[in-house]
Every structure is written in C-alpha cells, then in structure tokens.
C-alpha cells in the first residue's frame, strides 16, 4: 500500500520549525529519543525501543560446513525484515529499496568491522563451523530504523550464548544447555550506528530523525562507530553535498552518542545477567508495560515555550475586543449559563445566537420561572443573576 | 478479500473475523469493526486529499483500502454543467485541483474491487479553503441526513463519513455561485481561530473516549470545555472530565 501523503502544510511547518531549531517532540538538535532495551527468555532475543520505533533481534546458531575460501572461520549472517506490521508502506515479501539499503548497511557495520571473532567459531577446520544468524524484525517504524537495528543486533549478539562443543579425536559432542552452560560469543567491540538527517541542502542537521522528519529530509548520513572512537562505516545517501567540516563535526557528535549508548547496553546486559542469576522471572512478558484499554496515559513532551508568552500578549493586544456585556435597560436577549459557564451575549433586533438553540433556552427559562412566557431576559455584569422582563 | 460482513464460517460455526459490534437483522449477522479503513457506500460524504492527477481523473486519498477516483466528468467546471469536457480541460486539470488539495465530495458508486468513485456535482462540494483537518476513525462518525453543519459557537464543520473532519470559519455570506473552486484567502480573525482550535481539541478528546460524533455531541463537548483553556483540553484528566459532562448532557437530551 502506498503511504499516506504528507500535506504541503505539514511539510512547510516541519521545515520552518527546523529552521527555528524546534522539533516536534521538543528534543534538541543532538538529542536521541528514549532508548529502552528488554530481553526475551531465550538467550539472544532482544527488543529495542527508540522512542516509538521498535525492533526485535534474534540470534541463532547452527553447525554447518564452512566456506571454501575460509575453512577455519565461522559464518555471520544478517537479515533485516521490514514487515507490514511496522508501516503500511512495507509489503510482505517484496524487497524494497529501503530493505536492501538497511541489509547492506548492517552487513558493512558488523561484518566488515570484524567485531566478532569468527575464528573462535570454528569447530573442525574445513568441516564444521558455527553459523551465527542475526534476524532483525521491525515492529514499528517511527523513523531511524538503522540505529535501532544496529543497537538491537549488537545487544542480541552480546546476550547470545551458543551451545558448548567438545572434540575427542574424530568425535564431536554437542552439549545441551542442561548438560553444560552455553558460552557467549567473543566480541571485540560494539559498533553502533548514528544517523544524521540534513535539511535545506545541508544547512540544518538533526540527529535521530522521526518518521515525519525523515519524509522532509534532503539527505541522510549514517556513521557507525564504537566507543574506542573507531569508525566502522560511513554512508551518505540522498545525494546532498556535505562539507568536510560537517562530516568531521558529525563524527565527533557520533562518538559522544555512541559512548552513551554503549553504556546503556552494558547496563542492560548487566541487569539481565543479575536477574537470571537471582532466578527472577525474566523475559518479554515481564518487561511489557501493563497497558489497559481503559487507561489513557500520555507522556509529557518538553517543548520550548520561552517566547510564547510575549508572542501571545502581542497578538492579544492587536486583536479586536471580545463582545461586551451590557448593563440593564437595554432590550435584548441573553443566555444564562446555569453552571458557571462562559456567557455569550449579543445585542440587537436580529438575534444571533451563539449558543443553544432558542427553543431550548426558552424551555429552560420556562422551567425555571414556572410557566410564564419569557420574551426577554437581561443579565447583570456578575453573570449570575437573571432579571427577566416577563411579558405575559 | 473485501469481507463486508465481518464474519466467516469455520467448521460450520459462524465466527467473527474482526473485533467489533454485532448487528443482527433477522438472519443476517454482521460484525462492524471499531478500528477499520473506510468502507464507502453510495451517498456517503467524504473529505479527501488529492494524491495524483491522471488523465481525465484525480486520485483521492480517503482513508480506505484503495485510493478513490474523482473523474473529470464528475466535477463542476466553470461555464455551466452541460459543457462537454474538451481536450483543453484535460490539460488544465491541474489548475482546478492539484496534489495536496483537500476536497469534499460524495460517493457516486463503488467499483467491483472496492474503490470509490466520487463526484462534486453540487455546489456544496468542492475544494476546501482555510481550516483544520482532524483525522479520526470512520466508525466514530454517526450517519445523519446532512454532514455539513454551521455550529452556533461560530465555526462550521464537515463530518466526513471516512473519518476526516473539516473545521472552518463560517463564511460571511453563503457563496452559492462560487461553484466550489473559489477559496477565500482572507485572514481568519483570532476569535474564529480560537473557536476552531477548541473544537479540534474537543474532537480529539471525544475520539480518545470513543464517543460517537455528530453535530449535537460536538456542540455539547464544546460547551463543556469552555471552563478550561484550549491547550488544557489535551491533558488526559481534563479530557475525561469534559467527555463525562458531554455524555451526561447527551443522556439528558435523549430522555
């Protein structure tokens, strides 16, 4: 299905807001959204929430024959699935441009950077090696799938435990998790990708764009780095021209962000390890928030409101005066709000009712004044008392 | 597969295929889902956005499964209704309706694949000018005789059956000869803007609490919200308060 088109008003509003350094959710230019990492009951299953973007990564292992060119190295396989659950624009089974781009970027980020020791995955050289397969499923697309996918993939890889193997001569024994504890993969470093979106031909820059911002952006720069400030991969798409200083500045920002995110991942892994050791129940079901259908909870978004009061006062000064309340002795009709509501009064022979229909008011007044036909009523300035000129 | 009744037979038992309200007419059992795409029927009033300009027709996005179609022969062209559509008209289609424009129209017919064919052959339909669009679920809009209302609080509303609600300032005089393509670009005054903002927030509050929307319920909600500031209406506690008051008033009104 085609995605709902972005209206011109929305596009203009977004671009104008970005020019004034304002974002829809109140973030600063270099701020990331709230990252939440949760683990499933199996080793190697992890969910990452980047704001509303949600992805799941699952790592699995299998013993296979190695590639002929590399007989003593294990095999790493990455796969990103863009399911229709994430966005109506994604179609099941169809390889869209975005899915190819994300797959390629994920492979470059992890495989080419050699973050995992593949030689340790070898069991019998030339015959049996471990194939580690990382599947990333996108569950909700609200912008910046690449960053969420990279965080999920590396966290799942760190969380994963493969079964233990022992070799006795020609025999290979594969132990089940009950017989021997599974062992973690040997990971050298954690590459994490940071996305920068550019607007107005590279004049404005935003980190971690949401889906709306992605729709109006001109170009995207993805930098994958680890916490030791080593760049694992850089990719610029969208065809915009970037200056050298811009790219250098982005890489500096990326290194700060990556160290923060790496800390977050390490903490999450620690907490999960502790919980499992203590025998606590862990897994997806435990970490899901209890969203009841009758509850309506909204988080507060911090939006910059400093200059709003001056602007508002400005506008109020320049606008016309609201309709006035008139004193007694003028023949006219008004409505009394019986419960402290705002009052609308109009004057003149042509009745312009700004509230309930006349018939309803007449009935109301009739009920409260016991049957007399009220042709006109007047209101005192305190808005609480009616003086009725009953003409019966 | 367009399942219009929301049910299917599973091992000789009639099972619902969607989650929603069961409606029974003699032996016909339908399930109408709460959250769904718009399933149009002949005569529905919709508010839609032009997504494409094609040869002799426009494609309109109406929150349904397929884009709806607005044929060139189904619009009012200046110069009277009986004018034949010439080749020149085809070339100047973009001058009437462009990509991104909002229109109000009526469903003329439904194609076999479920796509809707629209028409704007009445003076009350046509391109929409300045106003605010609120996108809600189609199941919240009540079917009524007329969907165009001039609310007494100072704004006008079009409750599209497809869930798109259009709020706009009441035009000073009823421009009948405009023919639907003239959009007024005069600046809208501040009191009108306030009324429209308040109405929009009220609509969102009612949609969050799944209150059926029609002119009376919108008006009651507007009045119940007058004691709060416009921006406060978006807070969950205030929303609940306002909707409770509205529901009370609606119950009194019915009894």
CSV table of N, CA and C in Angstrom, one decimal, chain A residues 263-354:
chain,number,residue,atom,x,y,z
A,263,UNK,N,27.1,2.5,27.0
A,263,UNK,CA,26.9,2.4,28.5
A,263,UNK,C,25.5,1.8,28.8
A,264,UNK,N,24.6,2.3,28.1
A,264,UNK,CA,23.2,1.9,28.3
A,264,UNK,C,23.1,0.4,28.0
A,265,UNK,N,23.7,-0.1,26.9
A,265,UNK,CA,23.6,-1.5,26.6
A,265,UNK,C,24.3,-2.3,27.6
A,266,UNK,N,25.5,-1.9,28.1
A,266,UNK,CA,26.2,-2.7,29.1
A,266,UNK,C,25.4,-2.8,30.4
A,267,UNK,N,24.8,-1.7,30.7
A,267,UNK,CA,23.9,-1.7,32.0
A,267,UNK,C,22.8,-2.7,31.8
A,268,UNK,N,22.1,-2.6,30.6
A,268,UNK,CA,21.0,-3.5,30.4
A,268,UNK,C,21.4,-5.0,30.5
A,269,UNK,N,22.6,-5.3,29.9
A,269,UNK,CA,23.1,-6.7,29.9
A,269,UNK,C,23.4,-7.1,31.3
A,270,UNK,N,24.0,-6.2,32.1
A,270,UNK,CA,24.3,-6.5,33.5
A,270,UNK,C,23.1,-6.8,34.3
A,271,UNK,N,22.1,-5.9,34.1
A,271,UNK,CA,20.8,-6.1,34.9
A,271,UNK,C,20.2,-7.5,34.5
A,272,UNK,N,20.2,-7.8,33.2
A,272,UNK,CA,19.6,-9.1,32.8
A,272,UNK,C,20.4,-10.3,33.4
A,273,UNK,N,21.7,-10.1,33.4
A,273,UNK,CA,22.6,-11.2,34.0
A,273,UNK,C,22.2,-11.4,35.5
A,274,UNK,N,22.1,-10.3,36.2
A,274,UNK,CA,21.8,-10.4,37.6
A,274,UNK,C,20.5,-11.0,37.8
A,275,UNK,N,19.5,-10.6,37.0
A,275,UNK,CA,18.2,-11.1,37.2
A,275,UNK,C,18.1,-12.6,36.9
A,276,UNK,N,18.8,-13.1,35.9
A,276,UNK,CA,18.8,-14.5,35.6
A,276,UNK,C,19.5,-15.3,36.7
A,277,UNK,N,20.6,-14.7,37.2
A,277,UNK,CA,21.4,-15.4,38.3
A,277,UNK,C,20.5,-15.6,39.5
A,278,UNK,N,19.8,-14.5,39.8
A,278,UNK,CA,19.0,-14.5,41.0
A,278,UNK,C,17.7,-15.4,40.8
A,279,UNK,N,17.6,-15.9,39.6
A,279,UNK,CA,16.4,-16.7,39.4
A,279,UNK,C,15.1,-16.0,39.2
A,280,UNK,N,15.2,-14.7,39.0
A,280,UNK,CA,13.9,-13.9,38.8
A,280,UNK,C,13.3,-14.3,37.5
A,281,UNK,N,12.1,-14.0,37.4
A,281,UNK,CA,11.4,-14.2,36.1
A,281,UNK,C,11.8,-13.1,35.2
A,282,UNK,N,12.3,-13.5,34.0
A,282,UNK,CA,12.7,-12.5,33.1
A,282,UNK,C,12.1,-12.8,31.7
A,283,UNK,N,12.1,-11.9,30.9
A,283,UNK,CA,11.6,-12.2,29.6
A,283,UNK,C,10.7,-11.1,29.1
A,284,UNK,N,10.2,-11.2,28.0
A,284,UNK,CA,9.4,-10.2,27.3
A,284,UNK,C,8.1,-9.9,28.1
A,285,UNK,N,7.4,-11.0,28.6
A,285,UNK,CA,6.1,-10.7,29.3
A,285,UNK,C,6.3,-9.9,30.5
A,286,UNK,N,7.5,-10.0,31.2
A,286,UNK,CA,7.7,-9.3,32.4
A,286,UNK,C,7.9,-7.8,32.1
A,287,UNK,N,8.6,-7.6,31.1
A,287,UNK,CA,9.0,-6.2,30.8
A,287,UNK,C,8.0,-5.4,30.1
A,288,UNK,N,6.9,-6.0,29.6
A,288,UNK,CA,5.9,-5.2,28.9
A,288,UNK,C,5.1,-4.4,29.9
A,289,UNK,N,4.9,-3.1,29.5
A,289,UNK,CA,4.1,-2.3,30.4
A,289,UNK,C,2.6,-2.7,30.4
A,290,UNK,N,1.9,-2.6,31.5
A,290,UNK,CA,0.6,-3.0,31.6
A,290,UNK,C,-0.3,-2.0,31.0
A,291,UNK,N,-0.5,-2.0,29.7
A,291,UNK,CA,-1.4,-1.0,29.0
A,291,UNK,C,-2.8,-1.5,29.0
A,292,UNK,N,-3.6,-0.9,29.9
A,292,UNK,CA,-5.0,-1.4,29.9
A,292,UNK,C,-5.8,-0.5,28.9
A,293,UNK,N,-6.8,-1.1,28.4
A,293,UNK,CA,-7.5,-0.4,27.3
A,293,UNK,C,-8.3,0.8,27.9
A,294,UNK,N,-8.6,0.8,29.2
A,294,UNK,CA,-9.4,1.8,29.8
A,294,UNK,C,-8.5,3.0,30.3
A,295,UNK,N,-7.2,2.8,30.3
A,295,UNK,CA,-6.3,3.8,30.8
A,295,UNK,C,-5.9,4.7,29.7
A,296,UNK,N,-5.8,6.0,29.9
A,296,UNK,CA,-5.3,6.9,28.9
A,296,UNK,C,-4.2,7.7,29.5
A,297,UNK,N,-3.0,7.2,29.2
A,297,UNK,CA,-1.8,7.9,29.8
A,297,UNK,C,-1.0,8.5,28.7
A,298,UNK,N,-0.6,9.7,28.9
A,298,UNK,CA,0.3,10.4,27.9
A,298,UNK,C,1.5,11.0,28.5
A,299,UNK,N,2.6,10.8,27.9
A,299,UNK,CA,3.8,11.3,28.5
A,299,UNK,C,3.9,12.8,28.2
A,300,UNK,N,4.6,13.6,29.1
A,300,UNK,CA,4.7,15.0,28.8
A,300,UNK,C,5.9,15.2,27.9
A,301,UNK,N,5.7,16.0,26.9
A,301,UNK,CA,6.8,16.3,26.0
A,301,UNK,C,7.3,17.7,26.3
A,302,UNK,N,8.6,17.8,26.6
A,302,UNK,CA,9.2,19.1,27.0
A,302,UNK,C,9.4,20.0,25.7
A,303,UNK,N,8.5,21.0,25.5
A,303,UNK,CA,8.6,21.9,24.4
A,303,UNK,C,9.1,23.2,24.9
A,304,UNK,N,9.9,23.8,24.1
A,304,UNK,CA,10.5,25.1,24.5
A,304,UNK,C,9.4,26.2,24.3
A,305,UNK,N,9.1,26.9,25.4
A,305,UNK,CA,8.0,27.8,25.4
A,305,UNK,C,8.4,29.2,25.8
A,306,UNK,N,9.6,29.5,25.7
A,306,UNK,CA,10.1,30.8,26.3
A,306,UNK,C,9.5,32.0,25.7
A,307,UNK,N,9.5,32.0,24.3
A,307,UNK,CA,9.0,33.3,23.7
A,307,UNK,C,7.5,33.3,23.4
A,308,UNK,N,6.8,32.2,23.9
A,308,UNK,CA,5.4,32.1,23.5
A,308,UNK,C,4.6,33.2,24.2
A,309,UNK,N,4.9,33.5,25.5
A,309,UNK,CA,4.1,34.4,26.3
A,309,UNK,C,4.1,35.8,25.6
A,310,UNK,N,5.3,36.2,25.2
A,310,UNK,CA,5.4,37.5,24.6
A,310,UNK,C,4.6,37.6,23.3
A,311,UNK,N,4.8,36.5,22.5
A,311,UNK,CA,4.0,36.5,21.2
A,311,UNK,C,2.5,36.5,21.5
A,312,UNK,N,2.1,35.7,22.5
A,312,UNK,CA,0.7,35.7,22.7
A,312,UNK,C,0.1,37.0,23.2
A,313,UNK,N,0.9,37.7,24.1
A,313,UNK,CA,0.4,39.0,24.5
A,313,UNK,C,0.4,40.0,23.4
A,314,UNK,N,1.4,39.9,22.5
A,314,UNK,CA,1.4,40.7,21.3
A,314,UNK,C,0.1,40.6,20.5
A,315,UNK,N,-0.2,39.3,20.3
A,315,UNK,CA,-1.4,39.0,19.4
A,315,UNK,C,-2.7,39.5,20.1
A,316,UNK,N,-2.7,39.3,21.4
A,316,UNK,CA,-4.0,39.7,22.1
A,316,UNK,C,-4.1,41.2,22.1
A,317,UNK,N,-3.0,41.9,22.2
A,317,UNK,CA,-3.1,43.4,22.1
A,317,UNK,C,-3.6,43.9,20.8
A,318,UNK,N,-3.2,43.2,19.7
A,318,UNK,CA,-3.6,43.7,18.4
A,318,UNK,C,-5.0,43.3,18.0
A,319,UNK,N,-5.5,42.2,18.6
A,319,UNK,CA,-6.8,41.7,18.1
A,319,UNK,C,-7.9,42.6,18.6
A,320,UNK,N,-9.1,42.3,18.0
A,320,UNK,CA,-10.3,43.1,18.4
A,320,UNK,C,-10.8,42.7,19.8
A,321,UNK,N,-11.6,43.6,20.4
A,321,UNK,CA,-12.1,43.3,21.7
A,321,UNK,C,-13.1,42.2,21.6
A,322,UNK,N,-13.2,41.4,22.7
A,322,UNK,CA,-14.3,40.4,22.7
A,322,UNK,C,-15.6,41.1,22.9
A,323,UNK,N,-16.8,40.5,22.6
A,323,UNK,CA,-18.1,41.1,22.8
A,323,UNK,C,-18.3,41.5,24.3
A,324,UNK,N,-18.9,42.6,24.5
A,324,UNK,CA,-19.0,43.1,25.9
A,324,UNK,C,-20.3,42.7,26.5
A,325,UNK,N,-20.4,42.8,27.8
A,325,UNK,CA,-21.7,42.6,28.5
A,325,UNK,C,-22.3,43.9,28.7
A,326,UNK,N,-23.6,44.1,28.4
A,326,UNK,CA,-24.2,45.4,28.6
A,326,UNK,C,-25.1,45.4,29.8
A,327,UNK,N,-25.2,46.6,30.4
A,327,UNK,CA,-26.0,46.7,31.7
A,327,UNK,C,-27.5,46.6,31.4
A,328,UNK,N,-28.3,46.9,32.5
A,328,UNK,CA,-29.7,46.8,32.3
A,328,UNK,C,-30.3,47.8,31.4
A,329,UNK,N,-31.6,47.7,31.2
A,329,UNK,CA,-32.4,48.7,30.5
A,329,UNK,C,-32.2,48.6,29.0
A,330,UNK,N,-31.4,47.8,28.5
A,330,UNK,CA,-31.3,47.6,27.1
A,330,UNK,C,-32.2,46.4,26.7
A,331,UNK,N,-32.9,46.5,25.7
A,331,UNK,CA,-33.8,45.4,25.5
A,331,UNK,C,-33.1,44.4,24.6
A,332,UNK,N,-32.8,43.4,25.2
A,332,UNK,CA,-32.2,42.4,24.4
A,332,UNK,C,-32.1,41.0,25.1
A,333,UNK,N,-31.6,40.1,24.5
A,333,UNK,CA,-31.7,38.7,24.9
A,333,UNK,C,-30.4,38.2,25.2
A,334,UNK,N,-30.3,37.4,26.3
A,334,UNK,CA,-29.0,36.8,26.6
A,334,UNK,C,-29.2,35.4,27.2
A,335,UNK,N,-28.2,34.8,27.3
A,335,UNK,CA,-28.3,33.4,27.8
A,335,UNK,C,-27.6,33.3,29.1
A,336,UNK,N,-28.2,32.7,30.0
A,336,UNK,CA,-27.6,32.5,31.3
A,336,UNK,C,-27.0,31.1,31.4
A,337,UNK,N,-25.8,31.0,31.8
A,337,UNK,CA,-25.2,29.7,32.0
A,337,UNK,C,-25.5,29.3,33.4
A,338,UNK,N,-26.2,28.2,33.6
A,338,UNK,CA,-26.6,27.9,34.9
A,338,UNK,C,-25.4,27.3,35.7
A,339,UNK,N,-24.4,26.9,35.1
A,339,UNK,CA,-23.3,26.3,35.8
A,339,UNK,C,-22.0,27.0,35.7
A,340,UNK,N,-22.0,28.3,35.8
A,340,UNK,CA,-20.7,29.0,35.8
A,340,UNK,C,-20.0,28.9,34.5
A,341,UNK,N,-20.7,28.7,33.4
A,341,UNK,CA,-20.0,28.7,32.1
A,341,UNK,C,-19.9,30.1,31.6
A,342,UNK,N,-19.1,30.2,30.5
A,342,UNK,CA,-18.9,31.5,29.9
A,342,UNK,C,-20.2,32.0,29.3
A,343,UNK,N,-20.3,33.3,29.3
A,343,UNK,CA,-21.5,33.9,28.8
A,343,UNK,C,-21.4,34.4,27.4
A,344,UNK,N,-22.4,34.2,26.6
A,344,UNK,CA,-22.4,34.8,25.3
A,344,UNK,C,-23.5,35.8,25.3
A,345,UNK,N,-23.3,37.0,24.9
A,345,UNK,CA,-24.4,38.0,24.8
A,345,UNK,C,-24.3,38.7,23.5
A,346,UNK,N,-25.4,38.9,22.9
A,346,UNK,CA,-25.5,39.6,21.7
A,346,UNK,C,-26.6,40.6,21.8
A,347,UNK,N,-26.5,41.6,21.0
A,347,UNK,CA,-27.4,42.7,21.1
A,347,UNK,C,-28.2,42.9,19.8
A,348,UNK,N,-29.3,43.5,20.0
A,348,UNK,CA,-30.0,44.0,18.7
A,348,UNK,C,-31.2,43.2,18.3
A,349,UNK,N,-31.9,43.7,17.4
A,349,UNK,CA,-33.1,43.0,17.0
A,349,UNK,C,-32.9,41.7,16.3
A,350,UNK,N,-31.8,41.6,15.5
A,350,UNK,CA,-31.5,40.4,14.8
A,350,UNK,C,-30.8,39.5,15.8
A,351,UNK,N,-31.5,38.4,16.1
A,351,UNK,CA,-30.9,37.5,17.1
A,351,UNK,C,-29.8,36.7,16.5
A,352,UNK,N,-28.7,36.8,17.0
A,352,UNK,CA,-27.6,35.9,16.5
A,352,UNK,C,-27.2,35.1,17.7
A,353,UNK,N,-27.7,33.9,17.8
A,353,UNK,CA,-27.4,33.1,18.9
A,353,UNK,C,-26.1,32.5,18.8
A,354,UNK,N,-25.3,32.6,19.8
A,354,UNK,CA,-24.0,32.0,19.8
A,354,UNK,C,-24.0,30.8,20.7
